[in-house]
Amino acid sequence: MNTLKPLAALLMFAGSLLSGCLNLTPPATAAQAHGLKLAATSSICVRVNGPRLQMNQGNLELAGSVAKQSNASFTAFSHLDILFYDDTGRIVETKSITFSPRSVGHSRFASQVGYYALKLDPPPEGTAKIEVRAHDGDLATPHG
């Protein structure tokens, strides 16, 4: 009977790890984050959950998750634009990335959350703020 408790704890830990509920990537310290500020902007189809800076194998990385907005039907054609701003608010650089899985929340059996990560070592010169902005359209779709 006593062996069931450690086994149950091990199974719960393994289940959390496999489901993505347990994040083993450490957050970046203030020094590692270079004082960067983060912002998130959702779209009609995609809700951007709070982005974070983390250390992944010694590299600074921007990471986070997205979900389907409650009024949206799908997210398969959406992506994320990562905007790098300087301290005056001018855009220094923009990168477009996808999240995985591409289609989240389209059924009760589908993943309800998508994940993204972007290596930032080093961040673009002069970057003071990073915004993760959801864009409903293919990567090739014009941005307005």
mmCIF file with all atom_site columns, N, CA and C in Angstrom, residues 53-104:
data_model
loop_
_atom_site.group_PDB
_atom_site.id
_atom_site.type_symbol
_atom_site.label_atom_id
_atom_site.label_alt_id
_atom_site.label_comp_id
_atom_site.label_asym_id
_atom_site.label_entity_id
_atom_site.label_seq_id
_atom_site.pdbx_PDB_ins_code
_atom_site.Cartn_x
_atom_site.Cartn_y
_atom_site.Cartn_z
_atom_site.occupancy
_atom_site.B_iso_or_equiv
_atom_site.pdbx_formal_charge
_atom_site.auth_seq_id
_atom_site.auth_comp_id
_atom_site.auth_asym_id
_atom_site.auth_atom_id
_atom_site.pdbx_PDB_model_num
ATOM 1   N N  . LEU A 1 53  ? 10.544  35.890 -20.857 1.00 0.00 ? 53  LEU A N  1
ATOM 2   C CA . LEU A 1 53  ? 11.928  35.690 -21.258 1.00 0.00 ? 53  LEU A CA 1
ATOM 3   C C  . LEU A 1 53  ? 12.474  34.552 -20.414 1.00 0.00 ? 53  LEU A C  1
ATOM 4   N N  . GLN A 1 54  ? 13.130  33.615 -21.054 1.00 0.00 ? 54  GLN A N  1
ATOM 5   C CA . GLN A 1 54  ? 13.652  32.452 -20.348 1.00 0.00 ? 54  GLN A CA 1
ATOM 6   C C  . GLN A 1 54  ? 15.021  32.101 -20.897 1.00 0.00 ? 54  GLN A C  1
ATOM 7   N N  . MET A 1 55  ? 15.730  31.289 -20.148 1.00 0.00 ? 55  MET A N  1
ATOM 8   C CA . MET A 1 55  ? 17.034  30.801 -20.576 1.00 0.00 ? 55  MET A CA 1
ATOM 9   C C  . MET A 1 55  ? 16.867  29.366 -21.043 1.00 0.00 ? 55  MET A C  1
ATOM 10  N N  . ASN A 1 56  ? 17.262  29.103 -22.282 1.00 0.00 ? 56  ASN A N  1
ATOM 11  C CA . ASN A 1 56  ? 17.161  27.767 -22.852 1.00 0.00 ? 56  ASN A CA 1
ATOM 12  C C  . ASN A 1 56  ? 18.540  27.366 -23.350 1.00 0.00 ? 56  ASN A C  1
ATOM 13  N N  . GLN A 1 57  ? 19.169  26.448 -22.664 1.00 0.00 ? 57  GLN A N  1
ATOM 14  C CA . GLN A 1 57  ? 20.510  25.964 -22.985 1.00 0.00 ? 57  GLN A CA 1
ATOM 15  C C  . GLN A 1 57  ? 21.501  27.124 -23.086 1.00 0.00 ? 57  GLN A C  1
ATOM 16  N N  . GLY A 1 58  ? 21.388  28.068 -22.147 1.00 0.00 ? 58  GLY A N  1
ATOM 17  C CA . GLY A 1 58  ? 22.307  29.195 -22.085 1.00 0.00 ? 58  GLY A CA 1
ATOM 18  C C  . GLY A 1 58  ? 21.978  30.346 -23.005 1.00 0.00 ? 58  GLY A C  1
ATOM 19  N N  . ASN A 1 59  ? 20.882  30.260 -23.748 1.00 0.00 ? 59  ASN A N  1
ATOM 20  C CA . ASN A 1 59  ? 20.486  31.319 -24.673 1.00 0.00 ? 59  ASN A CA 1
ATOM 21  C C  . ASN A 1 59  ? 19.215  32.001 -24.188 1.00 0.00 ? 59  ASN A C  1
ATOM 22  N N  . LEU A 1 60  ? 19.172  33.327 -24.345 1.00 0.00 ? 60  LEU A N  1
ATOM 23  C CA . LEU A 1 60  ? 17.966  34.072 -24.024 1.00 0.00 ? 60  LEU A CA 1
ATOM 24  C C  . LEU A 1 60  ? 16.910  33.764 -25.075 1.00 0.00 ? 60  LEU A C  1
ATOM 25  N N  . GLU A 1 61  ? 15.688  33.511 -24.610 1.00 0.00 ? 61  GLU A N  1
ATOM 26  C CA . GLU A 1 61  ? 14.616  33.096 -25.504 1.00 0.00 ? 61  GLU A CA 1
ATOM 27  C C  . GLU A 1 61  ? 13.321  33.775 -25.088 1.00 0.00 ? 61  GLU A C  1
ATOM 28  N N  . LEU A 1 62  ? 12.557  34.229 -26.071 1.00 0.00 ? 62  LEU A N  1
ATOM 29  C CA . LEU A 1 62  ? 11.211  34.735 -25.863 1.00 0.00 ? 62  LEU A CA 1
ATOM 30  C C  . LEU A 1 62  ? 10.274  33.557 -26.074 1.00 0.00 ? 62  LEU A C  1
ATOM 31  N N  . ALA A 1 63  ? 9.392   33.309 -25.124 1.00 0.00 ? 63  ALA A N  1
ATOM 32  C CA . ALA A 1 63  ? 8.503   32.156 -25.237 1.00 0.00 ? 63  ALA A CA 1
ATOM 33  C C  . ALA A 1 63  ? 7.149   32.494 -24.637 1.00 0.00 ? 63  ALA A C  1
ATOM 34  N N  . GLY A 1 64  ? 6.168   31.716 -25.024 1.00 0.00 ? 64  GLY A N  1
ATOM 35  C CA . GLY A 1 64  ? 4.838   31.917 -24.469 1.00 0.00 ? 64  GLY A CA 1
ATOM 36  C C  . GLY A 1 64  ? 3.834   30.990 -25.111 1.00 0.00 ? 64  GLY A C  1
ATOM 37  N N  . SER A 1 65  ? 2.580   31.300 -24.867 1.00 0.00 ? 65  SER A N  1
ATOM 38  C CA . SER A 1 65  ? 1.510   30.461 -25.390 1.00 0.00 ? 65  SER A CA 1
ATOM 39  C C  . SER A 1 65  ? 0.392   31.323 -25.958 1.00 0.00 ? 65  SER A C  1
ATOM 40  N N  . VAL A 1 66  ? -0.414  30.690 -26.787 1.00 0.00 ? 66  VAL A N  1
ATOM 41  C CA . VAL A 1 66  ? -1.571  31.330 -27.390 1.00 0.00 ? 66  VAL A CA 1
ATOM 42  C C  . VAL A 1 66  ? -2.771  30.410 -27.249 1.00 0.00 ? 66  VAL A C  1
ATOM 43  N N  . ALA A 1 67  ? -3.940  30.976 -27.383 1.00 0.00 ? 67  ALA A N  1
ATOM 44  C CA . ALA A 1 67  ? -5.180  30.201 -27.357 1.00 0.00 ? 67  ALA A CA 1
ATOM 45  C C  . ALA A 1 67  ? -6.142  30.814 -28.366 1.00 0.00 ? 67  ALA A C  1
ATOM 46  N N  . LYS A 1 68  ? -7.155  30.064 -28.725 1.00 0.00 ? 68  LYS A N  1
ATOM 47  C CA . LYS A 1 68  ? -8.174  30.557 -29.646 1.00 0.00 ? 68  LYS A CA 1
ATOM 48  C C  . LYS A 1 68  ? -9.123  31.469 -28.877 1.00 0.00 ? 68  LYS A C  1
ATOM 49  N N  . GLN A 1 69  ? -9.451  32.611 -29.465 1.00 0.00 ? 69  GLN A N  1
ATOM 50  C CA . GLN A 1 69  ? -10.452 33.496 -28.865 1.00 0.00 ? 69  GLN A CA 1
ATOM 51  C C  . GLN A 1 69  ? -11.797 32.779 -28.865 1.00 0.00 ? 69  GLN A C  1
ATOM 52  N N  . SER A 1 70  ? -12.621 33.057 -27.878 1.00 0.00 ? 70  SER A N  1
ATOM 53  C CA . SER A 1 70  ? -13.889 32.340 -27.735 1.00 0.00 ? 70  SER A CA 1
ATOM 54  C C  . SER A 1 70  ? -14.825 32.545 -28.925 1.00 0.00 ? 70  SER A C  1
ATOM 55  N N  . ASN A 1 71  ? -14.743 33.672 -29.600 1.00 0.00 ? 71  ASN A N  1
ATOM 56  C CA . ASN A 1 71  ? -15.643 33.932 -30.731 1.00 0.00 ? 71  ASN A CA 1
ATOM 57  C C  . ASN A 1 71  ? -15.054 33.511 -32.076 1.00 0.00 ? 71  ASN A C  1
ATOM 58  N N  . ALA A 1 72  ? -13.838 32.980 -32.090 1.00 0.00 ? 72  ALA A N  1
ATOM 59  C CA . ALA A 1 72  ? -13.172 32.595 -33.338 1.00 0.00 ? 72  ALA A CA 1
ATOM 60  C C  . ALA A 1 72  ? -13.500 31.152 -33.699 1.00 0.00 ? 72  ALA A C  1
ATOM 61  N N  . SER A 1 73  ? -13.438 30.851 -34.991 1.00 0.00 ? 73  SER A N  1
ATOM 62  C CA . SER A 1 73  ? -13.713 29.481 -35.415 1.00 0.00 ? 73  SER A CA 1
ATOM 63  C C  . SER A 1 73  ? -12.433 28.666 -35.572 1.00 0.00 ? 73  SER A C  1
ATOM 64  N N  . PHE A 1 74  ? -11.298 29.313 -35.922 1.00 0.00 ? 74  PHE A N  1
ATOM 65  C CA . PHE A 1 74  ? -10.044 28.580 -36.086 1.00 0.00 ? 74  PHE A CA 1
ATOM 66  C C  . PHE A 1 74  ? -8.853  29.531 -35.986 1.00 0.00 ? 74  PHE A C  1
ATOM 67  N N  . THR A 1 75  ? -7.680  28.956 -35.829 1.00 0.00 ? 75  THR A N  1
ATOM 68  C CA . THR A 1 75  ? -6.432  29.740 -35.747 1.00 0.00 ? 75  THR A CA 1
ATOM 69  C C  . THR A 1 75  ? -5.406  29.269 -36.768 1.00 0.00 ? 75  THR A C  1
ATOM 70  N N  . ALA A 1 76  ? -5.764  28.330 -37.617 1.00 0.00 ? 76  ALA A N  1
ATOM 71  C CA . ALA A 1 76  ? -4.803  27.669 -38.497 1.00 0.00 ? 76  ALA A CA 1
ATOM 72  C C  . ALA A 1 76  ? -4.038  28.621 -39.414 1.00 0.00 ? 76  ALA A C  1
ATOM 73  N N  . PHE A 1 77  ? -4.622  29.743 -39.775 1.00 0.00 ? 77  PHE A N  1
ATOM 74  C CA . PHE A 1 77  ? -3.952  30.647 -40.702 1.00 0.00 ? 77  PHE A CA 1
ATOM 75  C C  . PHE A 1 77  ? -3.354  31.866 -40.007 1.00 0.00 ? 77  PHE A C  1
ATOM 76  N N  . SER A 1 78  ? -3.301  31.841 -38.688 1.00 0.00 ? 78  SER A N  1
ATOM 77  C CA . SER A 1 78  ? -2.745  32.953 -37.920 1.00 0.00 ? 78  SER A CA 1
ATOM 78  C C  . SER A 1 78  ? -1.276  32.710 -37.618 1.00 0.00 ? 78  SER A C  1
ATOM 79  N N  . HIS A 1 79  ? -0.576  33.779 -37.280 1.00 0.00 ? 79  HIS A N  1
ATOM 80  C CA . HIS A 1 79  ? 0.818   33.688 -36.862 1.00 0.00 ? 79  HIS A CA 1
ATOM 81  C C  . HIS A 1 79  ? 1.109   34.825 -35.885 1.00 0.00 ? 79  HIS A C  1
ATOM 82  N N  . LEU A 1 80  ? 2.340   34.927 -35.441 1.00 0.00 ? 80  LEU A N  1
ATOM 83  C CA . LEU A 1 80  ? 2.741   35.975 -34.509 1.00 0.00 ? 80  LEU A CA 1
ATOM 84  C C  . LEU A 1 80  ? 3.794   36.862 -35.148 1.00 0.00 ? 80  LEU A C  1
ATOM 85  N N  . ASP A 1 81  ? 3.651   38.158 -34.944 1.00 0.00 ? 81  ASP A N  1
ATOM 86  C CA . ASP A 1 81  ? 4.678   39.114 -35.331 1.00 0.00 ? 81  ASP A CA 1
ATOM 87  C C  . ASP A 1 81  ? 5.381   39.559 -34.052 1.00 0.00 ? 81  ASP A C  1
ATOM 88  N N  . ILE A 1 82  ? 6.689   39.465 -34.046 1.00 0.00 ? 82  ILE A N  1
ATOM 89  C CA . ILE A 1 82  ? 7.481   39.897 -32.901 1.00 0.00 ? 82  ILE A CA 1
ATOM 90  C C  . ILE A 1 82  ? 8.077   41.244 -33.285 1.00 0.00 ? 82  ILE A C  1
ATOM 91  N N  . LEU A 1 83  ? 7.676   42.303 -32.576 1.00 0.00 ? 83  LEU A N  1
ATOM 92  C CA . LEU A 1 83  ? 8.139   43.649 -32.873 1.00 0.00 ? 83  LEU A CA 1
ATOM 93  C C  . LEU A 1 83  ? 9.138   44.084 -31.808 1.00 0.00 ? 83  LEU A C  1
ATOM 94  N N  . PHE A 1 84  ? 10.282  44.553 -32.254 1.00 0.00 ? 84  PHE A N  1
ATOM 95  C CA . PHE A 1 84  ? 11.339  45.028 -31.369 1.00 0.00 ? 84  PHE A CA 1
ATOM 96  C C  . PHE A 1 84  ? 11.354  46.556 -31.424 1.00 0.00 ? 84  PHE A C  1
ATOM 97  N N  . TYR A 1 85  ? 11.134  47.216 -30.279 1.00 0.00 ? 85  TYR A N  1
ATOM 98  C CA . TYR A 1 85  ? 11.079  48.674 -30.197 1.00 0.00 ? 85  TYR A CA 1
ATOM 99  C C  . TYR A 1 85  ? 12.316  49.205 -29.477 1.00 0.00 ? 85  TYR A C  1
ATOM 100 N N  . ASP A 1 86  ? 12.765  50.403 -29.872 1.00 0.00 ? 86  ASP A N  1
ATOM 101 C CA . ASP A 1 86  ? 13.829  51.061 -29.110 1.00 0.00 ? 86  ASP A CA 1
ATOM 102 C C  . ASP A 1 86  ? 13.189  51.885 -28.000 1.00 0.00 ? 86  ASP A C  1
ATOM 103 N N  . ASP A 1 87  ? 13.990  52.611 -27.239 1.00 0.00 ? 87  ASP A N  1
ATOM 104 C CA . ASP A 1 87  ? 13.463  53.351 -26.091 1.00 0.00 ? 87  ASP A CA 1
ATOM 105 C C  . ASP A 1 87  ? 12.615  54.561 -26.488 1.00 0.00 ? 87  ASP A C  1
ATOM 106 N N  . THR A 1 88  ? 12.588  54.944 -27.771 1.00 0.00 ? 88  THR A N  1
ATOM 107 C CA . THR A 1 88  ? 11.722  56.030 -28.228 1.00 0.00 ? 88  THR A CA 1
ATOM 108 C C  . THR A 1 88  ? 10.399  55.501 -28.785 1.00 0.00 ? 88  THR A C  1
ATOM 109 N N  . GLY A 1 89  ? 10.248  54.174 -28.860 1.00 0.00 ? 89  GLY A N  1
ATOM 110 C CA . GLY A 1 89  ? 9.026   53.575 -29.386 1.00 0.00 ? 89  GLY A CA 1
ATOM 111 C C  . GLY A 1 89  ? 9.073   53.290 -30.868 1.00 0.00 ? 89  GLY A C  1
ATOM 112 N N  . ARG A 1 90  ? 10.221  53.485 -31.481 1.00 0.00 ? 90  ARG A N  1
ATOM 113 C CA . ARG A 1 90  ? 10.384  53.203 -32.906 1.00 0.00 ? 90  ARG A CA 1
ATOM 114 C C  . ARG A 1 90  ? 10.652  51.711 -33.094 1.00 0.00 ? 90  ARG A C  1
ATOM 115 N N  . ILE A 1 91  ? 10.055  51.102 -34.131 1.00 0.00 ? 91  ILE A N  1
ATOM 116 C CA . ILE A 1 91  ? 10.277  49.688 -34.407 1.00 0.00 ? 91  ILE A CA 1
ATOM 117 C C  . ILE A 1 91  ? 11.667  49.526 -35.014 1.00 0.00 ? 91  ILE A C  1
ATOM 118 N N  . VAL A 1 92  ? 12.497  48.706 -34.357 1.00 0.00 ? 92  VAL A N  1
ATOM 119 C CA . VAL A 1 92  ? 13.860  48.440 -34.806 1.00 0.00 ? 92  VAL A CA 1
ATOM 120 C C  . VAL A 1 92  ? 13.884  47.264 -35.778 1.00 0.00 ? 92  VAL A C  1
ATOM 121 N N  . GLU A 1 93  ? 13.077  46.254 -35.479 1.00 0.00 ? 93  GLU A N  1
ATOM 122 C CA . GLU A 1 93  ? 13.041  45.047 -36.302 1.00 0.00 ? 93  GLU A CA 1
ATOM 123 C C  . GLU A 1 93  ? 11.729  44.324 -36.063 1.00 0.00 ? 93  GLU A C  1
ATOM 124 N N  . THR A 1 94  ? 11.285  43.555 -37.059 1.00 0.00 ? 94  THR A N  1
ATOM 125 C CA . THR A 1 94  ? 10.088  42.726 -36.939 1.00 0.00 ? 94  THR A CA 1
ATOM 126 C C  . THR A 1 94  ? 10.411  41.331 -37.453 1.00 0.00 ? 94  THR A C  1
ATOM 127 N N  . LYS A 1 95  ? 9.970   40.325 -36.703 1.00 0.00 ? 95  LYS A N  1
ATOM 128 C CA . LYS A 1 95  ? 10.118  38.933 -37.132 1.00 0.00 ? 95  LYS A CA 1
ATOM 129 C C  . LYS A 1 95  ? 8.757   38.265 -37.028 1.00 0.00 ? 95  LYS A C  1
ATOM 130 N N  . SER A 1 96  ? 8.435   37.433 -37.996 1.00 0.00 ? 96  SER A N  1
ATOM 131 C CA . SER A 1 96  ? 7.191   36.674 -37.963 1.00 0.00 ? 96  SER A CA 1
ATOM 132 C C  . SER A 1 96  ? 7.499   35.218 -37.666 1.00 0.00 ? 96  SER A C  1
ATOM 133 N N  . ILE A 1 97  ? 6.730   34.640 -36.746 1.00 0.00 ? 97  ILE A N  1
ATOM 134 C CA . ILE A 1 97  ? 6.919   33.243 -36.367 1.00 0.00 ? 97  ILE A CA 1
ATOM 135 C C  . ILE A 1 97  ? 5.553   32.564 -36.272 1.00 0.00 ? 97  ILE A C  1
ATOM 136 N N  . THR A 1 98  ? 5.571   31.257 -36.265 1.00 0.00 ? 98  THR A N  1
ATOM 137 C CA . THR A 1 98  ? 4.342   30.487 -36.088 1.00 0.00 ? 98  THR A CA 1
ATOM 138 C C  . THR A 1 98  ? 4.338   29.872 -34.694 1.00 0.00 ? 98  THR A C  1
ATOM 139 N N  . PHE A 1 99  ? 3.177   29.451 -34.280 1.00 0.00 ? 99  PHE A N  1
ATOM 140 C CA . PHE A 1 99  ? 3.046   28.723 -33.021 1.00 0.00 ? 99  PHE A CA 1
ATOM 141 C C  . PHE A 1 99  ? 2.666   27.297 -33.355 1.00 0.00 ? 99  PHE A C  1
ATOM 142 N N  . SER A 1 100 ? 2.829   26.423 -32.386 1.00 0.00 ? 100 SER A N  1
ATOM 143 C CA . SER A 1 100 ? 2.563   25.009 -32.616 1.00 0.00 ? 100 SER A CA 1
ATOM 144 C C  . SER A 1 100 ? 1.726   24.447 -31.477 1.00 0.00 ? 100 SER A C  1
ATOM 145 N N  . PRO A 1 101 ? 0.682   23.713 -31.767 1.00 0.00 ? 101 PRO A N  1
ATOM 146 C CA . PRO A 1 101 ? 0.148   23.405 -33.084 1.00 0.00 ? 101 PRO A CA 1
ATOM 147 C C  . PRO A 1 101 ? -0.502  24.640 -33.699 1.00 0.00 ? 101 PRO A C  1
ATOM 148 N N  . ARG A 1 102 ? -0.597  24.657 -35.015 1.00 0.00 ? 102 ARG A N  1
ATOM 149 C CA . ARG A 1 102 ? -1.127  25.819 -35.737 1.00 0.00 ? 102 ARG A CA 1
ATOM 150 C C  . ARG A 1 102 ? -2.617  26.036 -35.464 1.00 0.00 ? 102 ARG A C  1
ATOM 151 N N  . SER A 1 103 ? -3.353  24.966 -35.305 1.00 0.00 ? 103 SER A N  1
ATOM 152 C CA . SER A 1 103 ? -4.788  25.072 -35.057 1.00 0.00 ? 103 SER A CA 1
ATOM 153 C C  . SER A 1 103 ? -5.065  24.654 -33.615 1.00 0.00 ? 103 SER A C  1
ATOM 154 N N  . VAL A 1 104 ? -5.454  25.616 -32.799 1.00 0.00 ? 104 VAL A N  1
ATOM 155 C CA . VAL A 1 104 ? -5.744  25.323 -31.394 1.00 0.00 ? 104 VAL A CA 1
ATOM 156 C C  . VAL A 1 104 ? -7.224  25.542 -31.109 1.00 0.00 ? 104 VAL A C  1
#
